[in-house]
Coordinates of C-alpha atoms and ligand atoms in Angstrom, one line a residue:
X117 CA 18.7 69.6 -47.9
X118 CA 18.7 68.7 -44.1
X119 CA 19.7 70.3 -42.1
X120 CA 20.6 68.3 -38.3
X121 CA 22.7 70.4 -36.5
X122 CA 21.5 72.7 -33.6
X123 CA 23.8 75.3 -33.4
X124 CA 23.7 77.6 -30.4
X125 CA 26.4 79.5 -31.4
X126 CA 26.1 83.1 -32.0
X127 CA 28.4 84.6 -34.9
X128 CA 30.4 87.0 -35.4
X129 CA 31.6 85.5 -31.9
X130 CA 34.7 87.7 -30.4
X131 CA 37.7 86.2 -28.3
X132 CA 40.9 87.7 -26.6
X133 CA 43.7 85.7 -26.2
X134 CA 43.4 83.5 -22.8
X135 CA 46.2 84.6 -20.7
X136 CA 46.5 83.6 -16.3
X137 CA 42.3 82.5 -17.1
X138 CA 41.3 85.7 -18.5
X139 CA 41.1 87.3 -21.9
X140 CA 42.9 89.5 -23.1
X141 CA 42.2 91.9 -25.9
X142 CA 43.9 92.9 -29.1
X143 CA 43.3 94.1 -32.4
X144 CA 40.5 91.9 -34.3
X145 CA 41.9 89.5 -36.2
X146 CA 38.7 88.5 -38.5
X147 CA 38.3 84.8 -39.6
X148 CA 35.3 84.5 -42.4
X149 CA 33.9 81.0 -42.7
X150 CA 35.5 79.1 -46.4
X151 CA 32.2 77.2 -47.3
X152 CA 30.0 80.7 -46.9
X153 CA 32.5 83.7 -47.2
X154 CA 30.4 84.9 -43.9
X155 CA 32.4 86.2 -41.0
X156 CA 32.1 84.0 -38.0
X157 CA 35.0 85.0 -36.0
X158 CA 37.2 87.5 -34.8
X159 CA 40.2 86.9 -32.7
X160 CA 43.1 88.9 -31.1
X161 CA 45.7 89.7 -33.4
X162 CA 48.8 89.2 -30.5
X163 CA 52.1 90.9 -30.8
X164 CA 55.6 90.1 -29.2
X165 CA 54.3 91.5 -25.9
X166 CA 51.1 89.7 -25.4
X167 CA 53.5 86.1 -26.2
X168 CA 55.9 87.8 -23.5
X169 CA 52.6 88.0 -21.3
X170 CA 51.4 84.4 -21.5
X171 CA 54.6 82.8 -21.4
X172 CA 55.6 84.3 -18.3
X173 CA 52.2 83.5 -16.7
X174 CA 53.2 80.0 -17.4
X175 CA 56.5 80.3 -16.5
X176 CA 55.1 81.8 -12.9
X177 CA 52.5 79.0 -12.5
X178 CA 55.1 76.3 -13.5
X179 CA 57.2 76.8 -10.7
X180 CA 54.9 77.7 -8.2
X181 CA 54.6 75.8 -5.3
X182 CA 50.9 74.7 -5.7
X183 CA 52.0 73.1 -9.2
X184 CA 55.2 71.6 -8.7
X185 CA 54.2 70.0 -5.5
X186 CA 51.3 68.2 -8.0
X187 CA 51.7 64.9 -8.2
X188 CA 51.4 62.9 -11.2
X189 CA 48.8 61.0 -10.1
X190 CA 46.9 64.5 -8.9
X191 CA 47.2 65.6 -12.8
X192 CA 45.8 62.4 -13.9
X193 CA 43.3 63.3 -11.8
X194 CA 42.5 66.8 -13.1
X195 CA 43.2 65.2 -16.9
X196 CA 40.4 62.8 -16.3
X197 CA 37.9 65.9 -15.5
X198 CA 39.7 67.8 -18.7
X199 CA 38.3 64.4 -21.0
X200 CA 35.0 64.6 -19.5
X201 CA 34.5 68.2 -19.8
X202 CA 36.0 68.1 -23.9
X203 CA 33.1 65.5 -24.0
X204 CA 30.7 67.4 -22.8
X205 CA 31.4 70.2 -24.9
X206 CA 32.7 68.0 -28.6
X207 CA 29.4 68.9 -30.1
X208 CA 30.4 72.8 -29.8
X209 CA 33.9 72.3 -30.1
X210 CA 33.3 70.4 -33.8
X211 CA 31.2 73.0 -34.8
X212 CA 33.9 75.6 -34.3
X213 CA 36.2 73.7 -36.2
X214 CA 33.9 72.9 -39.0
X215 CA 32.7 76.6 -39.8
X216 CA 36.2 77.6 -39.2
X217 CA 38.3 74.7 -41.3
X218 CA 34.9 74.5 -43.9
X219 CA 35.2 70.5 -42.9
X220 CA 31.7 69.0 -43.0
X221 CA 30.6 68.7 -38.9
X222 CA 30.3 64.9 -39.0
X223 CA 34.0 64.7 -39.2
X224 CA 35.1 67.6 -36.9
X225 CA 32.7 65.5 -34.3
X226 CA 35.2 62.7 -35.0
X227 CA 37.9 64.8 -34.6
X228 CA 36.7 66.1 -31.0
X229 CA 36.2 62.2 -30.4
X230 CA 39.9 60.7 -31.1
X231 CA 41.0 63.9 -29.0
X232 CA 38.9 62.8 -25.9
X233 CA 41.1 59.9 -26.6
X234 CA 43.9 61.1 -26.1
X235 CA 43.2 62.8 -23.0
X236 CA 42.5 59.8 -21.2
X237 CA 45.7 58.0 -22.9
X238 CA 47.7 60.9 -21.7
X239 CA 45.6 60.9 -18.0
X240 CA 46.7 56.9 -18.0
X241 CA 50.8 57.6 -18.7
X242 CA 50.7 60.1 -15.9
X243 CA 49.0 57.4 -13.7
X244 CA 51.8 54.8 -14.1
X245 CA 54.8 56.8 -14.1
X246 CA 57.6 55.3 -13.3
X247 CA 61.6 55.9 -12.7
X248 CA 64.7 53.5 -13.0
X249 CA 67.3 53.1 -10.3
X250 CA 70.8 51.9 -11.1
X251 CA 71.8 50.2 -8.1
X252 CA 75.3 47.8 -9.1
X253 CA 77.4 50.4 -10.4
X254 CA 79.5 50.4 -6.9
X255 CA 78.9 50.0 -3.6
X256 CA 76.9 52.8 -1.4
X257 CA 75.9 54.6 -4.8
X258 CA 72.5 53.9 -5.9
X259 CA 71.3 56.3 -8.2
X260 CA 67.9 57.4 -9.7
X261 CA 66.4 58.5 -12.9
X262 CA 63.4 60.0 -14.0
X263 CA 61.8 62.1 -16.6
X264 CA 60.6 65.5 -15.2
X265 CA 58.6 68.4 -17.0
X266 CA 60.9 70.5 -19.5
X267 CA 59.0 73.3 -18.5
X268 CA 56.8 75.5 -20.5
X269 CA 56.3 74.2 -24.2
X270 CA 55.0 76.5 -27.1
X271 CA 52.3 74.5 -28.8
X272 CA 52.2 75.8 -32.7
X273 CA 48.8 74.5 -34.3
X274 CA 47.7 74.3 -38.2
X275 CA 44.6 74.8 -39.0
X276 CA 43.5 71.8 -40.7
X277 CA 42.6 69.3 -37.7
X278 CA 42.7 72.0 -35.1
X279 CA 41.2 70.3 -32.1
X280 CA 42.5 66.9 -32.8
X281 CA 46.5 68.3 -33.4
X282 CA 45.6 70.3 -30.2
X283 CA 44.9 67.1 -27.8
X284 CA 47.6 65.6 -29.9
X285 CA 49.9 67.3 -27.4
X286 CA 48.1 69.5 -24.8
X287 CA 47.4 66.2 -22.7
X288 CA 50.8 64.8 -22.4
X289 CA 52.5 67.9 -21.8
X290 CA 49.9 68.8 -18.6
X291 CA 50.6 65.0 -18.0
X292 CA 54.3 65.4 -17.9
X293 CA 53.9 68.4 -16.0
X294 CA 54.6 71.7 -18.2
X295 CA 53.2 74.9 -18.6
X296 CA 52.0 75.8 -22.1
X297 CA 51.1 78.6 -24.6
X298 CA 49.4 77.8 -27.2
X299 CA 49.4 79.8 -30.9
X300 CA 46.6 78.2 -33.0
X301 CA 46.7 79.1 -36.9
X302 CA 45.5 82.2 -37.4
X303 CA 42.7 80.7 -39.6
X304 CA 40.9 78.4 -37.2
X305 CA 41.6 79.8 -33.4
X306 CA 38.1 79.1 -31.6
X307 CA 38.4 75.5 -30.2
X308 CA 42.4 76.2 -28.9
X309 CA 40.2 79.4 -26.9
X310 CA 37.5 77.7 -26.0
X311 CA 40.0 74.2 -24.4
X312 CA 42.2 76.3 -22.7
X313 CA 38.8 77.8 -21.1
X314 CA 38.0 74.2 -20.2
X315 CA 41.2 73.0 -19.2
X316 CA 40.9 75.7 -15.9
X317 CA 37.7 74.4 -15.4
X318 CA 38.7 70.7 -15.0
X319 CA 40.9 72.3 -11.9
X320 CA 44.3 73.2 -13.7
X321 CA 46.1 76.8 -12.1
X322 CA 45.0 79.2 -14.5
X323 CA 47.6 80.1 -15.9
X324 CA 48.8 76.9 -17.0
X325 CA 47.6 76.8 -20.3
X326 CA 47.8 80.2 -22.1
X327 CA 46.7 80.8 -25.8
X328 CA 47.5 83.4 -27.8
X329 CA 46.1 84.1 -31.4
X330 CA 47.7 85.9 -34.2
X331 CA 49.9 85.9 -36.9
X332 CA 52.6 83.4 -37.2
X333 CA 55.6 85.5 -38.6
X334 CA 54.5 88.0 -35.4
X335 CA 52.9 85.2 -32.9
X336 CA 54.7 82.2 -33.4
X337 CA 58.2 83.7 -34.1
X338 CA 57.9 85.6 -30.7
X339 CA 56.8 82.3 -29.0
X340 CA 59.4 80.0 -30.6
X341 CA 62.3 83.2 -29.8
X342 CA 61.5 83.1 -25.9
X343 CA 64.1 82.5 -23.5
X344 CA 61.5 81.2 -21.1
X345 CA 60.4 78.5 -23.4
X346 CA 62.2 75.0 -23.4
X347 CA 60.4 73.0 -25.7
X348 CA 58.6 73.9 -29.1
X349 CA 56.2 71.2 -30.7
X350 CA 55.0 72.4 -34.1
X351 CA 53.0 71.5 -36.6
X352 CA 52.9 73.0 -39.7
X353 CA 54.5 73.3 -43.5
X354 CA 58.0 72.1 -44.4
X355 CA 58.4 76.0 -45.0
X356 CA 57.1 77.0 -42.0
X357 CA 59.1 74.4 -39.9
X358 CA 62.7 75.4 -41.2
X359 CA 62.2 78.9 -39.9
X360 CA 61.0 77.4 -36.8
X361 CA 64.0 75.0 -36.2
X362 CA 66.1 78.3 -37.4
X363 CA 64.9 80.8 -34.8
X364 CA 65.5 77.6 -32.4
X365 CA 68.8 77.3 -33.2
X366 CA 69.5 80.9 -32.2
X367 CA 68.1 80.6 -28.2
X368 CA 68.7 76.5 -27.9
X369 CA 65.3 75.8 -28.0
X370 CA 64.4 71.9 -28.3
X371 CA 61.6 71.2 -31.1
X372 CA 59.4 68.6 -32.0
X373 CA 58.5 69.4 -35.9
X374 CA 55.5 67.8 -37.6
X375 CA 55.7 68.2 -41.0
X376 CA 54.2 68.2 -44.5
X377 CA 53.7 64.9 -46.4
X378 CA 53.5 63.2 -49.9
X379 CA 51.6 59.8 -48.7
X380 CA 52.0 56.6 -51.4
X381 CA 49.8 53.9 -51.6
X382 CA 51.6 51.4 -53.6
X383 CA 48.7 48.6 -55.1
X384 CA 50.7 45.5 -55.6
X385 CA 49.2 43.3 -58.4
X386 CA 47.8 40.6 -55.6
X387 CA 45.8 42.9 -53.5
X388 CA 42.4 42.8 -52.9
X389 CA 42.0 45.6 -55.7
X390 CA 38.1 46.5 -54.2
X391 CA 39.9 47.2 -50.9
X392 CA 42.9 49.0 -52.1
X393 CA 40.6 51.5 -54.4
X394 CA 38.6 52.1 -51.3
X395 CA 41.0 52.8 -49.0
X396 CA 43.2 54.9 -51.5
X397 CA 39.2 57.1 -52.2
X398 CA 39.4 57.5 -48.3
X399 CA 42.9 58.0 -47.7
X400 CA 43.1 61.1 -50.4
X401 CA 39.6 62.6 -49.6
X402 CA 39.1 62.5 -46.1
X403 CA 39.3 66.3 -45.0
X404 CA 39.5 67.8 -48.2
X405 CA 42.8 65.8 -48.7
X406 CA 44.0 68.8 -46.5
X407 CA 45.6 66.2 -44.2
X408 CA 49.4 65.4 -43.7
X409 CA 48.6 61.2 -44.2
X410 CA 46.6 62.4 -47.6
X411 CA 47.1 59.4 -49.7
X412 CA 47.9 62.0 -52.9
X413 CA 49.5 59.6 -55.0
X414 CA 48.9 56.5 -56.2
X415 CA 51.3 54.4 -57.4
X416 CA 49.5 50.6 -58.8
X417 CA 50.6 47.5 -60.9
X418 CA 50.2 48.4 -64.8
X419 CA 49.0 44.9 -64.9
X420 CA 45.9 45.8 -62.4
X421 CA 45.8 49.8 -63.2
X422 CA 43.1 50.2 -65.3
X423 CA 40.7 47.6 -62.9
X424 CA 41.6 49.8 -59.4
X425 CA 41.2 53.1 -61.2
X426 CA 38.1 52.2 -62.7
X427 CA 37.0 51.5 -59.0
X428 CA 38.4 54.5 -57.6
X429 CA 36.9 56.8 -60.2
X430 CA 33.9 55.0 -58.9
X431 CA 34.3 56.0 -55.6
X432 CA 35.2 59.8 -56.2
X433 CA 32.1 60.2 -58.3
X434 CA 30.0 59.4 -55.5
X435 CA 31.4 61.7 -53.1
X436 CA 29.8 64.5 -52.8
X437 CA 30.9 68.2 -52.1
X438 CA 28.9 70.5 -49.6
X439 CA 28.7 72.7 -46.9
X440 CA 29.8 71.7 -43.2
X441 CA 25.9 71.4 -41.6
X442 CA 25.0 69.0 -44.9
X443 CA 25.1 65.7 -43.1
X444 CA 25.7 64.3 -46.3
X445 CA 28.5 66.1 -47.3
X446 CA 31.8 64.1 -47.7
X447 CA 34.0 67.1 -48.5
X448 CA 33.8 70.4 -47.7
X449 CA 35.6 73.6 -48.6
X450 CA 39.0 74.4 -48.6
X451 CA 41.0 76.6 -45.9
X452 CA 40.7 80.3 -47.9
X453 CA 40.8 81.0 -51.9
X454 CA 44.3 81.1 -52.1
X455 CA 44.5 77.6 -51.3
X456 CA 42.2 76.5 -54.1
X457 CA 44.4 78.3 -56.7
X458 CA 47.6 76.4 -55.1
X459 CA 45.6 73.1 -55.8
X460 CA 44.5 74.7 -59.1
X461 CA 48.3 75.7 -60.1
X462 CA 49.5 72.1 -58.9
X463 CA 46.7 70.3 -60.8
X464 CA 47.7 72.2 -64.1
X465 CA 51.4 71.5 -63.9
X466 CA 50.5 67.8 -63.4
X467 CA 48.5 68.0 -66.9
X468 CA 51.3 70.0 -68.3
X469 CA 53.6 67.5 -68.0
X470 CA 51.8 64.9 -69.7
X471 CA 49.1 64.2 -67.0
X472 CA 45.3 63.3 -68.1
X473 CA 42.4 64.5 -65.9
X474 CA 40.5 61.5 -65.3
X475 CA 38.0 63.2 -63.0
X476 CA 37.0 66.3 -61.7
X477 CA 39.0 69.8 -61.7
X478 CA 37.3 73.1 -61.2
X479 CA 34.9 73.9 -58.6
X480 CA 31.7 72.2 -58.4
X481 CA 28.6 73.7 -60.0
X482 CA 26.6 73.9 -57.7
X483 CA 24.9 77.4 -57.0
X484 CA 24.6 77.1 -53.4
X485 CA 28.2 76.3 -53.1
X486 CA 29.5 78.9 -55.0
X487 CA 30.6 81.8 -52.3
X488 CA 32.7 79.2 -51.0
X489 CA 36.0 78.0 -51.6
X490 CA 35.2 74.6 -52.7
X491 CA 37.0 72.2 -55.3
X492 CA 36.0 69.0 -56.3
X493 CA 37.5 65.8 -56.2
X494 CA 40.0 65.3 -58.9
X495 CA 41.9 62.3 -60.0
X496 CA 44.7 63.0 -62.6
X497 CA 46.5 59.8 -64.3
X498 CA 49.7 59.2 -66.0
X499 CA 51.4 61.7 -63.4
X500 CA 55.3 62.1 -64.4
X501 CA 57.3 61.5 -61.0
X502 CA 58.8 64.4 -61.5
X503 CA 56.1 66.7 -62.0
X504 CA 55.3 69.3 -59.0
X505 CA 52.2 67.6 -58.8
X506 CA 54.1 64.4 -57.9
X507 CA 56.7 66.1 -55.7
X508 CA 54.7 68.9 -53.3
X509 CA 52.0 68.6 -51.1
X510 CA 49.0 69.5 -52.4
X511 CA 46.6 69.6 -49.7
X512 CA 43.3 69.2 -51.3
X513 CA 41.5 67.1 -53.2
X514 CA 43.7 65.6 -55.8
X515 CA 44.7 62.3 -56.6
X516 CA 47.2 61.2 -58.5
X517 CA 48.2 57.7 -60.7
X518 CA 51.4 56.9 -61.1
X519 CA 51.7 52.9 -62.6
X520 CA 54.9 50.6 -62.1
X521 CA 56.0 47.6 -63.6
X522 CA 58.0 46.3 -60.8
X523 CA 58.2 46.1 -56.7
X524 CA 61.6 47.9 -57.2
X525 CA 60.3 50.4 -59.4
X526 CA 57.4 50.9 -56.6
X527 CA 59.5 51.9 -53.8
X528 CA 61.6 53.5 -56.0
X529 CA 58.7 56.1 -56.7
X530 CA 57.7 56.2 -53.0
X531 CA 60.3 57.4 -51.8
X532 CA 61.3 60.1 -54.3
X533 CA 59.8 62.9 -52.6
X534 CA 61.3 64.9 -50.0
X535 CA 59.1 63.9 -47.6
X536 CA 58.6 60.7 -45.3
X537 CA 55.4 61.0 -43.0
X538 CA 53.0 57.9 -44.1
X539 CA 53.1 55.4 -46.8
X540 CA 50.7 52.6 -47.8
X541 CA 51.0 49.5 -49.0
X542 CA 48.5 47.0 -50.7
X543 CA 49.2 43.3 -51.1
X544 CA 48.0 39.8 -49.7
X545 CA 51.9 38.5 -49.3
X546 CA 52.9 38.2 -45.9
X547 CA 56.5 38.2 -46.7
X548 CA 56.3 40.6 -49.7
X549 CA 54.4 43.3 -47.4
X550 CA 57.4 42.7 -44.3
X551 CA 59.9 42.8 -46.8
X552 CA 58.7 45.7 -49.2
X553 CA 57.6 48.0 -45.7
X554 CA 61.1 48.3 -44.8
X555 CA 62.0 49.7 -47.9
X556 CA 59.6 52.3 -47.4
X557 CA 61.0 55.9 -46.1
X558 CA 58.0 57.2 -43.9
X559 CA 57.4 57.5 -40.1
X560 CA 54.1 55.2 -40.7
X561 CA 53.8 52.2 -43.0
X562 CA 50.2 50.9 -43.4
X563 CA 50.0 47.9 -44.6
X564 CA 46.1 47.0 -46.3
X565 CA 44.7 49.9 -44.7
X566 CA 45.8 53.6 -44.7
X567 CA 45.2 57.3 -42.3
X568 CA 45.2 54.7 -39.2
X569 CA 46.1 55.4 -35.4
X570 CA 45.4 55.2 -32.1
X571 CA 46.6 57.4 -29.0
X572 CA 48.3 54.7 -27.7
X573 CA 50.8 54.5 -31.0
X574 CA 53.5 57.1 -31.5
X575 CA 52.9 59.2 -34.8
X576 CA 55.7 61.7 -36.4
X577 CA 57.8 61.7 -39.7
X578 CA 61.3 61.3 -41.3
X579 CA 62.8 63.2 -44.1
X580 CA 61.3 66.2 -44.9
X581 CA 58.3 65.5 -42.9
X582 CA 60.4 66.5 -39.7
X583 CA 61.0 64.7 -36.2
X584 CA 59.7 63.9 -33.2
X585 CA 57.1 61.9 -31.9
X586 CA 53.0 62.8 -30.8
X587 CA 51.1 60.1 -28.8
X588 CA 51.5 57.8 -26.9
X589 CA 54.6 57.2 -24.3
X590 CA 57.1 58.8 -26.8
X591 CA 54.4 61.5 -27.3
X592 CA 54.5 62.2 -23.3
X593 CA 58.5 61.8 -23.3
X594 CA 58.8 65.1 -25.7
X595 CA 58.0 67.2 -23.3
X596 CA 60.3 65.7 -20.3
X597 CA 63.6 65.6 -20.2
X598 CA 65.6 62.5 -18.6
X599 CA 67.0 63.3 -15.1
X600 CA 69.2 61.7 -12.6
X601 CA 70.1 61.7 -9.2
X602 CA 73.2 60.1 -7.8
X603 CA 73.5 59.2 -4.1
X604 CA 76.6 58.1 -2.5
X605 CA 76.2 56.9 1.0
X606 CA 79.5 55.5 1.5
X607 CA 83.3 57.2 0.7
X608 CA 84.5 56.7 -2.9
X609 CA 87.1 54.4 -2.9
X610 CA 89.8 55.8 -5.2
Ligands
NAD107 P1 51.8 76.7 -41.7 O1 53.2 76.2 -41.7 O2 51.4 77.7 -42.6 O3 51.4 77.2 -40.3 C1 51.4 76.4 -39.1 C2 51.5 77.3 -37.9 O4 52.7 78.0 -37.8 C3 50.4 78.4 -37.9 O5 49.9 78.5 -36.6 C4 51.2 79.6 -38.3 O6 50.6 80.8 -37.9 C5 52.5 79.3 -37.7 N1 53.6 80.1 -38.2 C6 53.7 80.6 -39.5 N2 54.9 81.2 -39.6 C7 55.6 81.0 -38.5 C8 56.9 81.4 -38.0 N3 57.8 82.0 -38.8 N4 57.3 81.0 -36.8 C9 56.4 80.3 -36.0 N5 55.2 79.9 -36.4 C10 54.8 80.3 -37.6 O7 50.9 75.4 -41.9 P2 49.4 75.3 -42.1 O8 49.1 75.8 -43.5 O9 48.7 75.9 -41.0 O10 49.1 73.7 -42.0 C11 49.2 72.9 -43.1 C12 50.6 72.1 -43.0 O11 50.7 71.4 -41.8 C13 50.7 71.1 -44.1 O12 52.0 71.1 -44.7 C14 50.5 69.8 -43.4 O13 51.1 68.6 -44.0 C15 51.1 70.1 -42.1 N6 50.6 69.2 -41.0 C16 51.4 68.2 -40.5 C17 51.0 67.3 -39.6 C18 51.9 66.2 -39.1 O14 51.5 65.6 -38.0 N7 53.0 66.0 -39.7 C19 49.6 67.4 -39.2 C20 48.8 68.4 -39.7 C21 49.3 69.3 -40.6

């Protein structure tokens, strides 16, 4: 196998957490990699005290008189050095991610890419900020509005994309002005450790950006409980977010909530089939499938089924399963063990109720691979819609087929999940694809292609799948709130 990645890295490598630019020390917390069972990590393990320690260092450097007298146009300044120092550093950054998450490198790389990305999209909303002014509402009253920094935000990371979902919103809050703390997933901490050490080195107060590592019963309870803390944005489970917007009810915490998902593509009978099965195989592989967008069902045309299955069985069996350094690997291994028996337990109950294993199930053989936590990619037909392996997330490498006789009956099936994050939708009608998109329940609607984006487009979900927006100039807005000020320069006449 080649092997083309030069590693400087030393491992076991140890962090505390990052509080006012220095570390901090804990407990170890010990992350061992999924693909090798080798530990590679060992982090803090924070308590109540250490989130009271970073919050109020961001709380302190928020309202002191260097920051708030920081101009938006001086952060876009400081964000601009922040995207070319990530840059500089992607190749390290990736491999943190990839021996921590067990994703193959080539794809953390294009993880660390999309979030220099957002950087600069963030760097160019804080460069063109701009207010309103109401100015006819009576004479000598003119008034002003604008949206200024909530404060300090509580960033709470998963740990499947964890660079990428921390540039999701890092940027645009330093954009709009906050303070932060960061708690990454206790699974995958290194690259929130190693940005916030970059974002003080781009010229940001340290202090700024805090991150503290840890559990998230302990960690990110303590975080999301603060009374110094205006504005939560989490990512995460459906479970995890209800206990989140819970423990925000209590102190009147705002939250952002990016939830779970149960991504349809729905192949109409007059797609372009070749593209459909290939954009289904990527939708529902990329990352393990351990993505929110993973396109885990499929839901096609009887008429067309056994044609686009044929080509996405295809597809799947040239994929091939390896360890993060293999640049050929397509998939790598899952988050821990007791996320392969979740998929294994999901993948079961589909069969039991009636589903046929059309490919894969099990771990691969192969005898290099087998420390790791690896499953191959499976595709299960006939799926009953109301099987578990139709309704929950799975978050690995499972597909399943679903077929339809109707466009009724397709949207129908779409939307019966909980969830509404991303659907797909595969035809070559104009007005069919307009019409039919509407229909669908989902925060996203791709039509012929699926898992797209761009930093410049807001991304968040309905239903189950939470609220709230990340990127882009609604991204930036979740972390302001909308102020005015009202001048009267002449006597109210009453
Ligand atoms: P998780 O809910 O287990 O954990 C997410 C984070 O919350 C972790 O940092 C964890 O430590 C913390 N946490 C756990 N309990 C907490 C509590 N009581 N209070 C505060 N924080 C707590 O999720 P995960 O397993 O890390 O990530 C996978 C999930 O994330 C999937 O459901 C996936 O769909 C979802 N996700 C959603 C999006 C999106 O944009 N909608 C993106 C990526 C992942």
């Amino acid at each position: 196998m080649t092997r083309t990645i030069e590693s400087d890295l030393t491992t076991p490598r140890t962090f505390g957490h990052h509080v006012a630019g220095r570390s901090l020390t804990g407990p170890p917390l010990q992350r061992f990699a999924p693909a090798t069972g080798v530990l590679v990590a060992e982090y803090a393990d924070g308590s109540a005290d250490d989130v009271d320690a970073a919050v109020r260092a961001a709380y302190a450097t928020f309202g002191s008189t260097r920051w708030q007298r920081t101009s938006a146009m001086a952060r876009a300044e400081l964000l601009d050095n922040l995207a070319a120092l990530v840059a500089e550093h992607q190749k390290k950054l990736a491999w943190l991610d990839a021996q921590e998450v067990g994703k193959p490198y080539r794809f953390a790389l294009g993880d660390l890419q999309q979030g220099v990305a957002h950087v600069k999209q963030a760097a160019a909303i804080a460069r063109t900020l701009r207010g309103e002014s109401f100015t006819g509402i009576s004479p000598g009253y003119s008034v002003i509005a604008d949206r200024r920094p909530v404060g300090v935000a509580g960033l709470i990371l998963p740990w499947n994309f964890p660079a990428l979902i921390a540039l999701q919103k890092l940027p645009y809050a330093l954009a709009a002005g906050c303070a932060v703390v960061i708690k990454p997933s206790e699974f995958t901490s290194s690259s929130a450790l190693e940005l916030a050490r970059l974002v003080d080195a781009a010229g940001f107060p340290p202090g700024l950006v805090n991150v503290v590592t840890g559990t998230g019963p302990v960690v990110g309870s303590a975080l999301v409980e603060h009374p110094l803390v205006r504005y939560v944005s989490f990512t995460g489970s459906t479970a995890t977010g209800r206990s989140v917007l819970k423990a925000a009810a209590d102190s009147v915490t705002r939250v952002g909530v990016e939830l779970g998902g149960k991504t349809a593509n729905v192949v109409l009978a007059d797609a372009d089939l070749e593209a459909a099965a290939e954009g289904v195989v990527f939708g529902a592989f990329a990352n393990q499938g351990e993505s929110c967008v993973a396109s885990s069902r499929l839901l096609v045309d009887r008429r067309v089924a056994k044609e686009v299955v044929a080509a996405v069985i295809k597809r799947v069996g040239q994929l091939k399963v390896g360890l993060p350094d293999d640049p050929h690997s397509d998939l790598g291994a899952l988050i821990h063990p007791h996320h392969v028996e979740k998929v294994v337990r999901l993948v079961d109950a589909g069969i039991a109720a009636g589903g046929e294993l059309l490919h894969g199930g099990g771990a691969p053989g192969e005898e290099h691979l087998a420390a790791g936590a690896f499953y191959q990619p499976t595709v299960v037909g006939a799926v009953d819609a109301e099987s578990p392996l139709f309704q929950e997330e799975v978050f690995g490498p499972v597909l399943s087929v679903t077929t339809f006789d109707d466009a009724d009956e397709a949207i129908a099936l779409a939307n019966n999940t909980p969830y509404g994050l991303a659907h797909s939708l595969w035809t070559r009608d104009v007005e069919r694809a307009f019409s039919l998109s509407n229909r669908l329940e989902a925060g996203t609607v791709w039509v012929n292609t699926c898992s797209d984006g761009s930093p410049a487009i807001p991304f968040g979900g309905i239903k189950g799948s939470g609220f709230g927006r990340e990127a882009g100039p609604e991204g930036f807005n979740e972390f302001t709130e909308y102020r005015t000020v009202q001048f009267r320069t002449e006597r109210r006449q009453n």
